[in-house]
CSV table of C-alpha atoms and ligand atoms in Angstrom, one decimal:
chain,number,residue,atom,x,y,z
A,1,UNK,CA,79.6,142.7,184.2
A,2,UNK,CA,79.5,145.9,181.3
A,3,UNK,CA,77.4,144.8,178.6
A,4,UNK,CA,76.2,146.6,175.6
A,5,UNK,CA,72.6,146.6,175.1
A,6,UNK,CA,69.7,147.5,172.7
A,7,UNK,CA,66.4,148.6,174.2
A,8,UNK,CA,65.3,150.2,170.9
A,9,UNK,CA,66.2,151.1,167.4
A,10,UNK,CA,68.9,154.0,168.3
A,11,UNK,CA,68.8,153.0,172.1
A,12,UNK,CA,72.0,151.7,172.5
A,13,UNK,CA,73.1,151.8,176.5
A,14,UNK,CA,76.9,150.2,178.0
A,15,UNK,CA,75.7,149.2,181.1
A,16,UNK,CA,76.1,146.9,184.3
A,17,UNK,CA,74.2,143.3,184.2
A,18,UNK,CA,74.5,140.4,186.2
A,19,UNK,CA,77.3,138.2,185.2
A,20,UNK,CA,75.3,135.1,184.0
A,21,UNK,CA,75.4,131.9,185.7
A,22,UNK,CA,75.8,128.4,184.3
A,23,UNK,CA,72.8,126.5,184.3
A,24,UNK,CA,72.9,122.4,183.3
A,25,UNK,CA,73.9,121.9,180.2
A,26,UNK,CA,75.1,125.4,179.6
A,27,UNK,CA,78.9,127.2,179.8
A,28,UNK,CA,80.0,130.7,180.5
A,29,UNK,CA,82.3,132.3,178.4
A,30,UNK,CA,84.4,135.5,179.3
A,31,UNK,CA,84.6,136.9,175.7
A,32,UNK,CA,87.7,137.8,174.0
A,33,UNK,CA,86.5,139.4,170.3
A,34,UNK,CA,83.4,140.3,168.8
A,35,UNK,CA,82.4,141.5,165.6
A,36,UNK,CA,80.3,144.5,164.8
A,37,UNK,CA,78.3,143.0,161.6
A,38,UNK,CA,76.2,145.1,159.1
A,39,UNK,CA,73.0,143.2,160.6
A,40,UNK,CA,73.8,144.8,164.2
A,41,UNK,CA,73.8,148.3,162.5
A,42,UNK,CA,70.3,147.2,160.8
A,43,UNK,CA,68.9,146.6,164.4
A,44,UNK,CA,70.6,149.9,165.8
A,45,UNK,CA,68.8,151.7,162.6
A,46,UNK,CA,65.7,150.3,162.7
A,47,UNK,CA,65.6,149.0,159.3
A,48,UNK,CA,66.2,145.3,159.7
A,49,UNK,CA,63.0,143.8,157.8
A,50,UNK,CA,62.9,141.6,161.6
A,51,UNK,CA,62.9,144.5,163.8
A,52,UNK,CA,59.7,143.3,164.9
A,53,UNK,CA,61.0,139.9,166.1
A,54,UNK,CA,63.7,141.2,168.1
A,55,UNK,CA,63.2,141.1,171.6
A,56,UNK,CA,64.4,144.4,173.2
A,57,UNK,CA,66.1,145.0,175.5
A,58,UNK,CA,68.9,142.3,174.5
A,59,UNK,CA,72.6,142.3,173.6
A,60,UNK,CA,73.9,141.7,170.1
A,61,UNK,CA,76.7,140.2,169.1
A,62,UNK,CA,76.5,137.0,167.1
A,63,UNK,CA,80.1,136.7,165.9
A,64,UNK,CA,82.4,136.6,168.9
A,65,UNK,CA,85.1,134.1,170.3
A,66,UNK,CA,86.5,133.1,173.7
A,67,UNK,CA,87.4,131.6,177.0
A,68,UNK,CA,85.4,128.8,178.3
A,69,UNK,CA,85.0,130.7,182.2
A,70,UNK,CA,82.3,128.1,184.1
A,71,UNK,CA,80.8,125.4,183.3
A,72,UNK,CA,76.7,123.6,184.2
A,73,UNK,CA,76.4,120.5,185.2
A,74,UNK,CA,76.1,117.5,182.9
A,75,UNK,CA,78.7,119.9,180.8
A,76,UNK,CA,80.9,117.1,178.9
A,77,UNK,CA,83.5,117.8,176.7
A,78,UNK,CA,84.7,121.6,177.9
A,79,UNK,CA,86.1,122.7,180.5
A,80,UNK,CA,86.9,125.9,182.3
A,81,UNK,CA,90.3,127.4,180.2
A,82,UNK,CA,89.0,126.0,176.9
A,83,UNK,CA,89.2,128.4,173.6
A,84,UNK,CA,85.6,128.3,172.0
A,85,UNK,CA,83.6,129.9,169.7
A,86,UNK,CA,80.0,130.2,169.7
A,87,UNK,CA,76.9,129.5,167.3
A,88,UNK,CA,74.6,132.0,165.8
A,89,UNK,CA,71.2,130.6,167.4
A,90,UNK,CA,70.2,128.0,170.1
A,91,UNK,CA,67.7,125.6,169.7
A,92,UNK,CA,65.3,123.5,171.9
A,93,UNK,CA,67.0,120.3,169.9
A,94,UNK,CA,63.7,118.3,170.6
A,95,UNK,CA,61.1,119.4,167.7
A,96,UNK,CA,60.6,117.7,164.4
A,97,UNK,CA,63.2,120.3,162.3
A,98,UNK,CA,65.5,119.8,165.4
A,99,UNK,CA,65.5,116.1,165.1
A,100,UNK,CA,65.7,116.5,161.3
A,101,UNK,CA,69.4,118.2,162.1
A,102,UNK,CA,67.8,121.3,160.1
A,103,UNK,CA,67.7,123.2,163.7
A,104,UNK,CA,68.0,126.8,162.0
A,105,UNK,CA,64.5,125.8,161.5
A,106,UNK,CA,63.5,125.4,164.9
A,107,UNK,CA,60.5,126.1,165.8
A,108,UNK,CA,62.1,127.7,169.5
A,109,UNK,CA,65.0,129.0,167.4
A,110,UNK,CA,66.7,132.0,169.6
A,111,UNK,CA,69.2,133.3,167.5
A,112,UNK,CA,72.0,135.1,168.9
A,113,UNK,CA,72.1,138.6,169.4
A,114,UNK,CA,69.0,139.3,166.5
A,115,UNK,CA,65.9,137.4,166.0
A,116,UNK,CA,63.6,136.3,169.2
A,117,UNK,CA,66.9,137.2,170.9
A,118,UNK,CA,69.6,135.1,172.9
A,119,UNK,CA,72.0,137.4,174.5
A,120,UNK,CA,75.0,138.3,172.2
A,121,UNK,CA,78.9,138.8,172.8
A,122,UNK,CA,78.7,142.7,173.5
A,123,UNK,CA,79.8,141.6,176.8
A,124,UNK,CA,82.2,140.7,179.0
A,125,UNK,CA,80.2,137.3,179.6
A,126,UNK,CA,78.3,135.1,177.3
A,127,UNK,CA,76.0,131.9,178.5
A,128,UNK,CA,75.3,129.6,176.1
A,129,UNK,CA,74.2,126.0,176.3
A,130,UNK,CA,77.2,123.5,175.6
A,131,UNK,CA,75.8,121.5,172.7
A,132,UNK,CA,76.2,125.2,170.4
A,133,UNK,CA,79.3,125.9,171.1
A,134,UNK,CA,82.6,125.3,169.3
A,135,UNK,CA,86.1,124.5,170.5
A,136,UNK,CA,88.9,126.9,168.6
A,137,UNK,CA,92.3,124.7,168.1
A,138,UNK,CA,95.1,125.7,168.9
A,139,UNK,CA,96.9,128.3,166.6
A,140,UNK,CA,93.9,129.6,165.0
A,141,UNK,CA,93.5,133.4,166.5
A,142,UNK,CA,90.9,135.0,168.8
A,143,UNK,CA,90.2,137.1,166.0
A,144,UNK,CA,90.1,134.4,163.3
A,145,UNK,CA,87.5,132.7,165.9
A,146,UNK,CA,85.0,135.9,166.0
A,147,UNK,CA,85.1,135.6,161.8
A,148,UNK,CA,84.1,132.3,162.2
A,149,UNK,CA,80.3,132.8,162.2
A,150,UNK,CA,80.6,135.4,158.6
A,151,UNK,CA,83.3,132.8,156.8
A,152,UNK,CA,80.8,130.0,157.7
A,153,UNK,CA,78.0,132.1,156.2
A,154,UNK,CA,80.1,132.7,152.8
A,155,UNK,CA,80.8,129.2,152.7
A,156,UNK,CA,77.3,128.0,152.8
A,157,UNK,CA,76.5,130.8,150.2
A,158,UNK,CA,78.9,129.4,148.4
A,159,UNK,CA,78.1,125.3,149.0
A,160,UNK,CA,74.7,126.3,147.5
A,161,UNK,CA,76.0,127.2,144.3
A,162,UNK,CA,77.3,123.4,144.0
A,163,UNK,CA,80.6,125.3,142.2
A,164,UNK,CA,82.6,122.6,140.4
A,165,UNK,CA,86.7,122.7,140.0
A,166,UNK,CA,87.1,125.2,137.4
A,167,UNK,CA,83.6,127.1,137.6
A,168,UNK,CA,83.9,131.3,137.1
A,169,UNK,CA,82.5,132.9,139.9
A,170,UNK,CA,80.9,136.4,140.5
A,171,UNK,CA,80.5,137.5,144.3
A,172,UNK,CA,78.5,140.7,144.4
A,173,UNK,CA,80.0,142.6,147.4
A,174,UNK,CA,82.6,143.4,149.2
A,175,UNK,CA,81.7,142.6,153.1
A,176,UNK,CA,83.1,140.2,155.3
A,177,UNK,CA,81.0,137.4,153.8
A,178,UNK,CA,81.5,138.7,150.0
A,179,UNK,CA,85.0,138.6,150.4
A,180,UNK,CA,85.2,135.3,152.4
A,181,UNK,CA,83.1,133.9,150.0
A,182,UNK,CA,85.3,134.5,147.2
A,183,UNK,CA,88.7,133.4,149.6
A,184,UNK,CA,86.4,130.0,149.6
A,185,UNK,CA,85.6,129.7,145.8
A,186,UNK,CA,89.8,130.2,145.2
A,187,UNK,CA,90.6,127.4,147.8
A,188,UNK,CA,87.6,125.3,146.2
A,189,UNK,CA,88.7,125.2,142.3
A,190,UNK,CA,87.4,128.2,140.6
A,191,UNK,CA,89.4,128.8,137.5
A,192,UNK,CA,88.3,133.1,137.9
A,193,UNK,CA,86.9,134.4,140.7
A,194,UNK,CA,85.3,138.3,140.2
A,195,UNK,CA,84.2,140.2,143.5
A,196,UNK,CA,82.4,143.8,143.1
A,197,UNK,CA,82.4,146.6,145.6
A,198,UNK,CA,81.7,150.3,145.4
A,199,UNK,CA,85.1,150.9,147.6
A,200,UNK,CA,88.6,150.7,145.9
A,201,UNK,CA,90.0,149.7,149.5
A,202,UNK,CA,88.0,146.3,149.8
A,203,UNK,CA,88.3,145.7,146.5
A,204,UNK,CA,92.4,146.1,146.5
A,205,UNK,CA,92.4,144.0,149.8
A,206,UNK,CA,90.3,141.3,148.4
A,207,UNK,CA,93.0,141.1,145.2
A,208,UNK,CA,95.7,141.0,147.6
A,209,UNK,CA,93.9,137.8,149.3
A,210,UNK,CA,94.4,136.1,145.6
A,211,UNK,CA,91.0,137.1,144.3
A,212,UNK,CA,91.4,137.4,140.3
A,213,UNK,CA,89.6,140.1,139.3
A,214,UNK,CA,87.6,143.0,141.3
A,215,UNK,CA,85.2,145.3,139.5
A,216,UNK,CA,84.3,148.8,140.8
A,217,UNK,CA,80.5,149.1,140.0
A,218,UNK,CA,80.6,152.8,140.6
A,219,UNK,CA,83.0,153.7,137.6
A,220,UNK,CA,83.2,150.7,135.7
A,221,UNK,CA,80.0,148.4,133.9
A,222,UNK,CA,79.3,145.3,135.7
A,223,UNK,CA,77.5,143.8,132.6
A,224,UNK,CA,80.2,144.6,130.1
A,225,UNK,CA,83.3,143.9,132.0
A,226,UNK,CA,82.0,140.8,133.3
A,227,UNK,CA,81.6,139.4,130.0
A,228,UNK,CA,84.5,140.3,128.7
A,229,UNK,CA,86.6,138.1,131.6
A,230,UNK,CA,84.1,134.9,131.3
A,231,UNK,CA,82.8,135.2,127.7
A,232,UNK,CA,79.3,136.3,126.2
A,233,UNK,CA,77.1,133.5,128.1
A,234,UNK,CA,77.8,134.7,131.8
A,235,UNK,CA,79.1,133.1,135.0
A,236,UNK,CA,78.8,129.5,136.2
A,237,UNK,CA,78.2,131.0,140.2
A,238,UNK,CA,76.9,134.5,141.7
A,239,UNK,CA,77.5,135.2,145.1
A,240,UNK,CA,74.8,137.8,145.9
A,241,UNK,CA,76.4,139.5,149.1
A,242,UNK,CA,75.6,142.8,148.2
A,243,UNK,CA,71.9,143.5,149.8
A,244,UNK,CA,71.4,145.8,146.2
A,245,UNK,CA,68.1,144.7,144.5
A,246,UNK,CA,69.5,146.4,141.5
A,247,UNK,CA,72.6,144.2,141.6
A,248,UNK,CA,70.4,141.0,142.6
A,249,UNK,CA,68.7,141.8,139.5
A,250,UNK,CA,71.5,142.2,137.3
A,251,UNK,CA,72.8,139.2,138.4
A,252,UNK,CA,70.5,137.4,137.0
A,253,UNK,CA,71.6,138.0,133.4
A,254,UNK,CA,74.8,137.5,134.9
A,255,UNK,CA,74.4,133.7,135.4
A,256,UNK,CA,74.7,131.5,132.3
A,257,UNK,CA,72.1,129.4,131.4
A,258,UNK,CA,72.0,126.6,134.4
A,259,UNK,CA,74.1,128.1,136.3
A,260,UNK,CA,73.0,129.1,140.1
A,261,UNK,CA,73.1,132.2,142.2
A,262,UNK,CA,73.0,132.7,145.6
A,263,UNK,CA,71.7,135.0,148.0
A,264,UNK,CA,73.2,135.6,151.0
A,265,UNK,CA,72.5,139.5,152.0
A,266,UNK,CA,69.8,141.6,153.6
A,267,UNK,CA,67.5,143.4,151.5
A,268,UNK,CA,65.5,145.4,153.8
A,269,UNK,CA,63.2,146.5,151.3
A,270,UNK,CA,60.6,144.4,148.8
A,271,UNK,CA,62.1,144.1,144.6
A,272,UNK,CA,59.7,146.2,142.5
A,273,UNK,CA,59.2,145.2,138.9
A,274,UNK,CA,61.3,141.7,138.9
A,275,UNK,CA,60.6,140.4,136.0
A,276,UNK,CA,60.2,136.2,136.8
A,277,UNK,CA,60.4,135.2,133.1
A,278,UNK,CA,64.7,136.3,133.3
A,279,UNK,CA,64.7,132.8,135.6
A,280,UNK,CA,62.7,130.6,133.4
A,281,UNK,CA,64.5,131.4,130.1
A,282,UNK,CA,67.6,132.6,131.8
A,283,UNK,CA,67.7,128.8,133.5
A,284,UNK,CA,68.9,130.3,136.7
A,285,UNK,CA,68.4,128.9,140.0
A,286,UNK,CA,68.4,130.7,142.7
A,287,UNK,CA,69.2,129.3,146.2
A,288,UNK,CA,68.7,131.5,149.2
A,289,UNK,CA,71.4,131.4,152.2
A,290,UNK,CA,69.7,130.6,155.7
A,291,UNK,CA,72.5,131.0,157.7
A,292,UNK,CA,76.0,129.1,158.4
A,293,UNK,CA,74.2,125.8,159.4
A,294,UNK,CA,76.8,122.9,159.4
A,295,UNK,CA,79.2,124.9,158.1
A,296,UNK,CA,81.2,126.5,161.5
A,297,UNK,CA,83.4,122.9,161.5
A,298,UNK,CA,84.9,123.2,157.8
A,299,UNK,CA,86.4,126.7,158.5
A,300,UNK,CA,88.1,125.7,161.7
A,301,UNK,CA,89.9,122.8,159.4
A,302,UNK,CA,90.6,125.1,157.1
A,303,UNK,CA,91.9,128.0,159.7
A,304,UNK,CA,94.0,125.0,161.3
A,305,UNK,CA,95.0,123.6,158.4
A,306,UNK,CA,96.8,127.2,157.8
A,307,UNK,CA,94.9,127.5,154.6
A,308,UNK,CA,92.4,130.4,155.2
A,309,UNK,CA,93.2,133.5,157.5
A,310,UNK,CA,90.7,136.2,157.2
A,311,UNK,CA,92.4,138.6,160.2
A,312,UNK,CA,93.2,140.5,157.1
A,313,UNK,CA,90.0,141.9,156.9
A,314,UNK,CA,89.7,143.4,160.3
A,315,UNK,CA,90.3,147.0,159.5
A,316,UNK,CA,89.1,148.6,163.1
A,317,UNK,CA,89.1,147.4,166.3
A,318,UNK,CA,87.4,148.9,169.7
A,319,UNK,CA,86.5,148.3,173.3
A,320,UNK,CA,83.5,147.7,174.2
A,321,UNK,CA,83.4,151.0,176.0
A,322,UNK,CA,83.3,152.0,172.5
A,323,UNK,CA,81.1,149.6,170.6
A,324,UNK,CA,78.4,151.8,170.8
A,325,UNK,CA,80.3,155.0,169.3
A,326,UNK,CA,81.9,152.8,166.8
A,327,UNK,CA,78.6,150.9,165.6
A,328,UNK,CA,76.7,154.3,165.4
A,329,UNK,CA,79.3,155.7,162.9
A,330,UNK,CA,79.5,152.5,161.2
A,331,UNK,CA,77.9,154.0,157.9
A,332,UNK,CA,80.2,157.1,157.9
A,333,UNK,CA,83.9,157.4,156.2
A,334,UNK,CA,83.4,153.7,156.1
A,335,UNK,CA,85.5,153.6,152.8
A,336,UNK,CA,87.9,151.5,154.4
A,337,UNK,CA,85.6,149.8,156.9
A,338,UNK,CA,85.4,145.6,156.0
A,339,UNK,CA,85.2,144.2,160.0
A,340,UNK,CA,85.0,146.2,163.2
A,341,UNK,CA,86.1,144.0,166.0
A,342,UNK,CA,85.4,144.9,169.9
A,343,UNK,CA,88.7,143.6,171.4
A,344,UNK,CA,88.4,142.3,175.2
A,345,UNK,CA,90.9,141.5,177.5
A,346,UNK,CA,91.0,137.8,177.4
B,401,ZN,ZN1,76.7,139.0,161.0
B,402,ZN,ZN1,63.8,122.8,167.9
């Protein structure tokens, strides 16, 4: 099968591979979509702050959707024909964080496509062992399916806030997971819900997905304008989605007093001169985002349920003959660039 693989930072080869087989326990999946994600591009750079726990060579791709193509033995509950989507890491499911149900902790933990590497969706084939692996219902897309895996992220960024009915809500970036993120917080209560971007485009797409308010931090002040939509004492939830460190630190006098951010981006570079007293009188908690743990289940209701279609933010699409031309120029004329999708014949 052609596969896209990574043998280095800037070593990016479409190649022939063997087609892998099912072993017990595990299914084959001929994949239909996969997402090109801003953490694939920090792998291809060389700046991810894990580059040294990837395993090279190995195939990205952690956000992808499918067809169920062979199935292991012992292989209950799917079937060859079956519409799936996968999870972002597999786990041994017997140590102690396993059995905990915390298995993003696992000791073993092989997470798809980035660290201590399980073989992604830049292929035509993906194994993966049944017990990760999701069924798509009927009526929800191939391409709602690969956003799956970035809407579940946003939601869990957003589930640690604890936002009530009626909280204001700040999300800091205008990625995929920004801008799910804030879909989430309009579909959960939020009286005002404020995303900020650098690029008019995603900002104008994320109003048109019923977002309140979007702020452009390159012309207009973040501080100042906030305030005026929620008042003097700041936001009830921040979102952090927007990898800045300048912008994580503004945040923080952002967030009224009690109130909680969370972070949900890469960084890939330490904070200098963070001043710690801002969270002790400023009363902010701050809960990092490990993942989309638990979280893949709530937005296929929700894409059934016709409430949440993100297909909107799919502004390019490529095969995987191009994948690697498309991921390399990722960072360039990306002012209208929210999701690249690699579209397979399915
Ligand atoms: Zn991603
Ligand atoms: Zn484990």
């Amino acid at each position: 099968m052609r596969a896209v693989r990574f043998y280095a930072p800037k070593d990016v080869r479409l190649m022939d591979v063997p087609t892998p087989e099912p072993r017990p326990g595990d299914v084959v999946c001929r994949v239909a979509r996969a997402g090109i994600c801003g953490t694939d591009y920090s792998i291809y750079s060389g700046e991810a702050s894990f580059i040294g726990m990837v395993r090279f060579p190995m195939t990205p791709g952690h956000e992808w959707s499918g067809i169920v193509e062979s199935v292991g033995s012992d292989v209950k509950g799917l079937q060859p024909g079956d519409r799936v989507v996968g999870d972002t890491a597999v786990s041994c499911g017997m140590c102690y964080e396993c059995l905990m149900g915390q298995y993003n902790h696992c000791k073993e933990l092989r997470a798809v496509g980035t660290v201590l590497t399980w073989d992604g969706g830049w292929a035509e084939y993906i194994l993966m062992p049944a017990r990760h692996m999701f069924r798509l219902p009927d009526g929800v897309s191939f391409d709602n399916g690969a956003l799956v895996e970035p809407v579940a992220t946003g939601l869990l960024s957003l589930m640690l806030t604890d936002m009530q009915i009626g909280d204001t809500v700040l999300v800091q970036g205008t990625g995929p997971i920004g801008i799910a993120a804030a879909k989430l917080a309009k579909l959960h209560g939020a009286s005002k819900v404020i995303i900020t971007g650098r690029k008019d485009y995603k900002l104008d797409l994320s109003l048109t997905m019923g977002i309140d308010n979007a702020i452009n931090v390159t012309r207009e002040p973040l501080g100042e304008t906030v305030r005026a939509l929620v008042g003097a004492h700041g936001v009830d939830r921040v979102i952090e989605a927007s990898g800045s460190t300048e912008l994580f630190k503004e945040s923080i006098g952002l967030t009224r007093p009690g109130g909680v951010m969370s972070v949900v981006a890469f960084y890939d570079k330490p904070l200098a001169e963070f001043n710690i007293d801002s969270l002790v009188f400023g009363d902010v908690t701050i809960k990092p985002v490990p993942g989309s743990l638990g979280m893949f289940k709530p937005v296929l209701r929700l894409m059934e349920s016709g409430m949440l279609d993100m297909s909107s933010i799919i502004t390019h699409r490529c095969t995987l003959e191009q994948a690697a031309e498309a991921l390399k120029e990722m960072k360039t004329n990306n002012d209208t660039k929210i999701k690249i999708m690699i579209e397979m014949e399915a």
